[in-house]
mmCIF file of C-alpha atoms in Angstrom:
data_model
loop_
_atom_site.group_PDB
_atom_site.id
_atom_site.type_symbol
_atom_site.label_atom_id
_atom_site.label_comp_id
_atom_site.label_asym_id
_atom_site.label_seq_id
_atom_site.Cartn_x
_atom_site.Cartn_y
_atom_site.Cartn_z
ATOM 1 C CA UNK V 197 -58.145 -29.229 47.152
ATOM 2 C CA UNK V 198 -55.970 -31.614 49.017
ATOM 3 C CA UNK V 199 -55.035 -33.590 45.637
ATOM 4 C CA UNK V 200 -53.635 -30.242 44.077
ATOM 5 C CA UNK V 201 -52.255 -29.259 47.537
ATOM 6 C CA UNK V 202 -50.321 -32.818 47.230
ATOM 7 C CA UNK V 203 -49.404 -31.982 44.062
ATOM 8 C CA UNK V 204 -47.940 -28.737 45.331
ATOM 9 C CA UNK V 205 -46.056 -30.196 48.033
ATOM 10 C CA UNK V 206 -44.306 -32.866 45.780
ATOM 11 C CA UNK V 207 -43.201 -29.971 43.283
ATOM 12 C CA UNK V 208 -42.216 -28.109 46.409
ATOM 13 C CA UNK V 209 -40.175 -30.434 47.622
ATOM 14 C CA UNK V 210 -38.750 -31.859 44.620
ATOM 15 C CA UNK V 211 -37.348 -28.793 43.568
ATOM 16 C CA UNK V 212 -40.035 -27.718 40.648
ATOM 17 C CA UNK V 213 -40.637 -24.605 41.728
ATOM 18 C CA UNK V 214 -42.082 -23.092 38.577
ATOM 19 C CA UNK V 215 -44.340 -25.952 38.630
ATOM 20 C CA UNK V 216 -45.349 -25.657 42.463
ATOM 21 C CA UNK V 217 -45.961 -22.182 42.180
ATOM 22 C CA UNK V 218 -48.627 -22.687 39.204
ATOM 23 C CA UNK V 219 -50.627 -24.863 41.753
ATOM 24 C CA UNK V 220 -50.417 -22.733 44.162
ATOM 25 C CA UNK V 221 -52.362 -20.442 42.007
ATOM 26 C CA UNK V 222 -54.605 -23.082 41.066
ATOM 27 C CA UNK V 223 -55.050 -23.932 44.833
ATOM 28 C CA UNK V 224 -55.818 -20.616 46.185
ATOM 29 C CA UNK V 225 -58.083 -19.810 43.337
ATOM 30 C CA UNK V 226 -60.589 -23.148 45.471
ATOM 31 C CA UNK V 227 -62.956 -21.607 47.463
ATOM 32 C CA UNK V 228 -62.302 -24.361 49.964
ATOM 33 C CA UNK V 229 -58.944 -22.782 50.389
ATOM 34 C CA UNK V 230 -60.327 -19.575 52.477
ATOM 35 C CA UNK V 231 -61.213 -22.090 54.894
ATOM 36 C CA UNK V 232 -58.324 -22.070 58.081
ATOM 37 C CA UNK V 233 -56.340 -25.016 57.483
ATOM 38 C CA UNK V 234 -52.599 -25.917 59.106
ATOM 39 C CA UNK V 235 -51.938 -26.893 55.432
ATOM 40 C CA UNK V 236 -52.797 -23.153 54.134
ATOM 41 C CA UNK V 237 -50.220 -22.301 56.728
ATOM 42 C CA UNK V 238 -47.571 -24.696 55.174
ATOM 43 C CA UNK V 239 -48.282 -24.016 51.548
ATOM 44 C CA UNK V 240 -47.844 -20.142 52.345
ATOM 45 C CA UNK V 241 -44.291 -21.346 53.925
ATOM 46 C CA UNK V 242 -43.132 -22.860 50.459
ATOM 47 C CA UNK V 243 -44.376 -20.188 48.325
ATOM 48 C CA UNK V 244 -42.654 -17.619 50.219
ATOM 49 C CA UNK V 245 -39.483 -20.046 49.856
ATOM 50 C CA UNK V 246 -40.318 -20.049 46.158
ATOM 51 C CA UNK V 247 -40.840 -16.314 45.602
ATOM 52 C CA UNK V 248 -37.281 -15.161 46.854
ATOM 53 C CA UNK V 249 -36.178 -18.161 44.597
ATOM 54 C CA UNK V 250 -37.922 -16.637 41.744
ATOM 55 C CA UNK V 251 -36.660 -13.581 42.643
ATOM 56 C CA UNK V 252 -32.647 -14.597 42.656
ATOM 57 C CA UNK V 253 -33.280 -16.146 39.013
ATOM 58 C CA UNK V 254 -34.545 -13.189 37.457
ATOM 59 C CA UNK V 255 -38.256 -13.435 37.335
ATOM 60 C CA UNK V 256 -39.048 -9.895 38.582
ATOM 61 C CA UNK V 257 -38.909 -7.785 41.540
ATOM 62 C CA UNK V 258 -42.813 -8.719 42.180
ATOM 63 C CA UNK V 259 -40.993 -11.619 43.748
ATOM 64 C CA UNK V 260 -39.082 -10.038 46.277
ATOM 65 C CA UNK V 261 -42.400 -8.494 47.212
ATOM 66 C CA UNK V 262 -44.203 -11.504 47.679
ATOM 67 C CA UNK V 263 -41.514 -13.415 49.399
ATOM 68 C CA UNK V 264 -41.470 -10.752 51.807
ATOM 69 C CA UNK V 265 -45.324 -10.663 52.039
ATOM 70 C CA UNK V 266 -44.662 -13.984 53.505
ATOM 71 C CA UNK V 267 -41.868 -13.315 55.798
ATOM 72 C CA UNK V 268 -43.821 -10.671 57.543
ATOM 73 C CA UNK V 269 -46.349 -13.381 57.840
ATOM 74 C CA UNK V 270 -44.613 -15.824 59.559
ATOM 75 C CA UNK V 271 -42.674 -12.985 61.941
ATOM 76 C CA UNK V 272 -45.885 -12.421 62.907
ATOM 77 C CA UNK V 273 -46.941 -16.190 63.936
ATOM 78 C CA UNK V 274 -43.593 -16.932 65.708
ATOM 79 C CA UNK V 275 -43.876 -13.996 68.001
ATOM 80 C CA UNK V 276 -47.774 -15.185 68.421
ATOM 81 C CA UNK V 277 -46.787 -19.038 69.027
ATOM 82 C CA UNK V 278 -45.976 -20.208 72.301
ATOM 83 C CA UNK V 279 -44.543 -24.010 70.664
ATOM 84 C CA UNK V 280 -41.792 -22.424 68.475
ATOM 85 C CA UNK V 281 -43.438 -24.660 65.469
ATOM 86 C CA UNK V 282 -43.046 -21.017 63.349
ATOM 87 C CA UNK V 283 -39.627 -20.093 64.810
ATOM 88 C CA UNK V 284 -37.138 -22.141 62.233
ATOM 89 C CA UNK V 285 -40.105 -21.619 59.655
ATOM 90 C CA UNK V 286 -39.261 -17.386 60.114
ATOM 91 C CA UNK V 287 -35.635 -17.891 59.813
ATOM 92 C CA UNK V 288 -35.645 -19.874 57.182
ATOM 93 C CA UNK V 289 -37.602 -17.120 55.438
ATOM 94 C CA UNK V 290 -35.610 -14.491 56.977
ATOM 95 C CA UNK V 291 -32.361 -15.918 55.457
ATOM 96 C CA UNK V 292 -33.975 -16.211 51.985
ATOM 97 C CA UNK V 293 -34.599 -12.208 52.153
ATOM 98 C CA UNK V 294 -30.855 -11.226 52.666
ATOM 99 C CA UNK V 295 -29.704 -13.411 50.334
ATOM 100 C CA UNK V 296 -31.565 -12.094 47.724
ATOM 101 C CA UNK V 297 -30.311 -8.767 48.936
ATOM 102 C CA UNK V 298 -27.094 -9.593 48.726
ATOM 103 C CA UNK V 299 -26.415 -9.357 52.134
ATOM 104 C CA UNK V 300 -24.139 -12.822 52.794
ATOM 105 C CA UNK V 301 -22.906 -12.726 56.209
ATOM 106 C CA UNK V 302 -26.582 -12.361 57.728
ATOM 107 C CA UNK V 303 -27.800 -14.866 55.005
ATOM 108 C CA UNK V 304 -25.201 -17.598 55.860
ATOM 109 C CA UNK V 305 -25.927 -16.816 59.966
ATOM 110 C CA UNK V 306 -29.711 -16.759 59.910
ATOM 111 C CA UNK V 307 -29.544 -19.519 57.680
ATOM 112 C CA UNK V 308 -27.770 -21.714 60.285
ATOM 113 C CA UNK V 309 -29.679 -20.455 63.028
ATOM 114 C CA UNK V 310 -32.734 -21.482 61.488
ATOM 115 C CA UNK V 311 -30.978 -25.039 60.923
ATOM 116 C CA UNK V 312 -30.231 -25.023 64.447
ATOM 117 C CA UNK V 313 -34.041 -23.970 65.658
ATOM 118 C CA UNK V 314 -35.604 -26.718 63.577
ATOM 119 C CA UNK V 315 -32.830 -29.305 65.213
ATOM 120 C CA UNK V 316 -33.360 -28.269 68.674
ATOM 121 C CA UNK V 317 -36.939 -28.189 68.433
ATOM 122 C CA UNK V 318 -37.289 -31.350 66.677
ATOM 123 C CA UNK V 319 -38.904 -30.486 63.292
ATOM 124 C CA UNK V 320 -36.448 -32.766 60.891
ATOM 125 C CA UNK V 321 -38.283 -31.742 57.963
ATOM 126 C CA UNK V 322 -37.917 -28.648 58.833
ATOM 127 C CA UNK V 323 -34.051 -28.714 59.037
ATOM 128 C CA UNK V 324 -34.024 -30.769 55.978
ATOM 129 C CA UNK V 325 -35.340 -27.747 54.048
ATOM 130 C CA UNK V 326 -33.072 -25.183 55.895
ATOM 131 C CA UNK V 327 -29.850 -27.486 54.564
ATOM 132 C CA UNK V 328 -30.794 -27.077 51.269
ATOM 133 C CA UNK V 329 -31.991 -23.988 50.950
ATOM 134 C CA UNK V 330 -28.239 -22.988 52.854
ATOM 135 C CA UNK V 331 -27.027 -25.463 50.155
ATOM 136 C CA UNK V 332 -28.001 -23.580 47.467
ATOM 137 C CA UNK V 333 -27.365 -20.239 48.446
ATOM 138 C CA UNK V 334 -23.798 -21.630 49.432
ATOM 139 C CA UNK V 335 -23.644 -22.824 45.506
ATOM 140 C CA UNK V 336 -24.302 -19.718 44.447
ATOM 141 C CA UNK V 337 -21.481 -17.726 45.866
ATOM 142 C CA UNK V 338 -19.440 -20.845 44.786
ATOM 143 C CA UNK V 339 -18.674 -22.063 48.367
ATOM 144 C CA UNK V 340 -19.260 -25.730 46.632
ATOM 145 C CA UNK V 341 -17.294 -27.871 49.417
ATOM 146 C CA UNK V 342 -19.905 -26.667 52.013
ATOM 147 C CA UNK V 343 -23.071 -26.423 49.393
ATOM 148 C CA UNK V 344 -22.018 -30.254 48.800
ATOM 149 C CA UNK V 345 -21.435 -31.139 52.928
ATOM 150 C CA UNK V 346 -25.386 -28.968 53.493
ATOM 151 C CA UNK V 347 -26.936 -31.393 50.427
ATOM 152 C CA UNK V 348 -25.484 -34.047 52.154
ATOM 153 C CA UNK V 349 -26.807 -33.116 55.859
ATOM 154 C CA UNK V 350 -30.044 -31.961 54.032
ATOM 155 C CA UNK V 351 -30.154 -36.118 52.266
ATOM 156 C CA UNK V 352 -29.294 -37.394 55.904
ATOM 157 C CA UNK V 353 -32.389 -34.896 57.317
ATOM 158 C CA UNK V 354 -35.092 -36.588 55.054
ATOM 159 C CA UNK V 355 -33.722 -39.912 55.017
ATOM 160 C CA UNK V 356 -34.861 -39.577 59.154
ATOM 161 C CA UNK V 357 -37.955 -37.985 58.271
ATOM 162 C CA UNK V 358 -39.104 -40.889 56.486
ATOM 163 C CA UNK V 359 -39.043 -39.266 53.021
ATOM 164 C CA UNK V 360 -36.555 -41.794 51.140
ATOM 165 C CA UNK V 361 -37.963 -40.917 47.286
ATOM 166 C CA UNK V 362 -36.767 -37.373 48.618
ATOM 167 C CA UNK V 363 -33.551 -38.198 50.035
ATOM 168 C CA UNK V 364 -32.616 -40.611 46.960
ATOM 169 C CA UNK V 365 -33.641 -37.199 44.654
ATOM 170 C CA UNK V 366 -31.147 -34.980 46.914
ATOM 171 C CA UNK V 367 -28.455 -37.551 46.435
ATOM 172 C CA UNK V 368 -28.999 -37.775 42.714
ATOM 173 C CA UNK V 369 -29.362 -34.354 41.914
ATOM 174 C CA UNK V 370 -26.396 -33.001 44.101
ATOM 175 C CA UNK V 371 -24.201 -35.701 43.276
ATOM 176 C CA UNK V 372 -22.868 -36.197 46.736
ATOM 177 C CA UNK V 373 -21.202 -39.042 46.278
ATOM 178 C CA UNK V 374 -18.333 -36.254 45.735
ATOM 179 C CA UNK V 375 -18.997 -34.738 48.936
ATOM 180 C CA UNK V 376 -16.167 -34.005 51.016
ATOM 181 C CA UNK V 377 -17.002 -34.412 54.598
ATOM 182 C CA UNK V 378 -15.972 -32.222 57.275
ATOM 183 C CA UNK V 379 -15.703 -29.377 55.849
ATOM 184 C CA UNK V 380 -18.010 -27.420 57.621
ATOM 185 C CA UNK V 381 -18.912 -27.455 61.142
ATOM 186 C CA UNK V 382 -22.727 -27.510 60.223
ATOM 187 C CA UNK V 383 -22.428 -30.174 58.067
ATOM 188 C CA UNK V 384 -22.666 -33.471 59.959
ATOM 189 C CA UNK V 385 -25.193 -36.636 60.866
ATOM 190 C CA UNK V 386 -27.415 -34.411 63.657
ATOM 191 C CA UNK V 387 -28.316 -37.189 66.331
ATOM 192 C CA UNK V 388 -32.172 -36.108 65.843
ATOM 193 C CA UNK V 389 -35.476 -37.370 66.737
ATOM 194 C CA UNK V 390 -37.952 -38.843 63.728
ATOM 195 C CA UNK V 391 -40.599 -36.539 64.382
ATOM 196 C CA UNK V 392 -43.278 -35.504 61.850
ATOM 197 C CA UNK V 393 -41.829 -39.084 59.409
ATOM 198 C CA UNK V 394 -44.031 -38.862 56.213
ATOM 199 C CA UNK V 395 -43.063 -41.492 53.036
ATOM 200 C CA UNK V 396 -43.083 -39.419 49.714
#
């Protein structure tokens, strides 16, 4: 289990989401997996993150149903947690459901307040994520100048975090060495703490 759930994460995280979300299937399909495990928590996280991805590319509306599947999921486990570990984690999800209803001013503000959570609460990974994910839905309503400035925030976020293959992959695949800095007011080098640092 934890060799495909590795496998999941690096597709995750490296942006193959067609190919994360077939081991996801293959990983929930282990009877080892009914087992409670913080990493069944995270991998339910991504896929969520995947299905309203899914879901804005065309790939049915059983997406949108499963990507909200998860969000009630993790509304749940915020209000429950008393460490506000789930809080950025919800918002982040939250934000992928109105953007892929359309709904652009409460995407782009739950988006950054889920950026903000995962700052203020120290979960760098976390905000890496939430840049990128804001990156892309920023891309897709061609706001490029501030998709480029939240790649670059989101290659500054996992550079921190330990994650360098990552980082090097953002850079690469954004091209931000055409980034325009300053920009936008959420785009900048957040003075945070290297909490949760994992190589990749």
């Amino acid at each position: 289990e934890l060799i495909q759930l590795r496998r999941f994460f690096t597709a995750f995280w490296f942006g193959d989401y067609q190919k994360a979300n077939e081991l996801y299937d293959v990983v929930i399909s282990l009877p080892s997996h009914k087992l409670p495990k913080l990493w069944s928590i995270t991998s339910q996280y991504y896929r969520g993150i995947i299905a309203f991805h899914l879901y804005r590319e065309g790939e049915g509306e059983e997406w949108l149903d499963e990507g909200k599947k998860m969000l009630q999921k993790f509304e749940h486990l915020a209000k429950l947690s008393s460490t506000n570990s789930f809080q950025s984690k919800f918002l982040l999800l939250q934000a992928e459901s109105y953007a892929s209803s359309c709904e652009i001013i409460n995407a782009k503000m739950v988006f950054e307040a889920s950026i903000k959570s995962a700052r203020d609460h120290g979960y760098i990974n976390d905000q890496g994520l939430a840049f990128e994910c804001y990156g892309k839905f920023l891309a897709s309503i061609v706001d490029n100048n501030a998709a480029l400035n939240c790649f670059k925030s989101a290659h500054v976020c996992y550079s921190q975090w330990g994650a360098l293959a990552l980082a090097e992959h953002v850079w690469k695949k954004y091209k931000l060495s055409t980034c325009n800095e300053g920009s936008s007011p959420f785009c900048a080098s957040f003075h945070t703490s290297n909490k949760h640092v994992r190589s990749w």
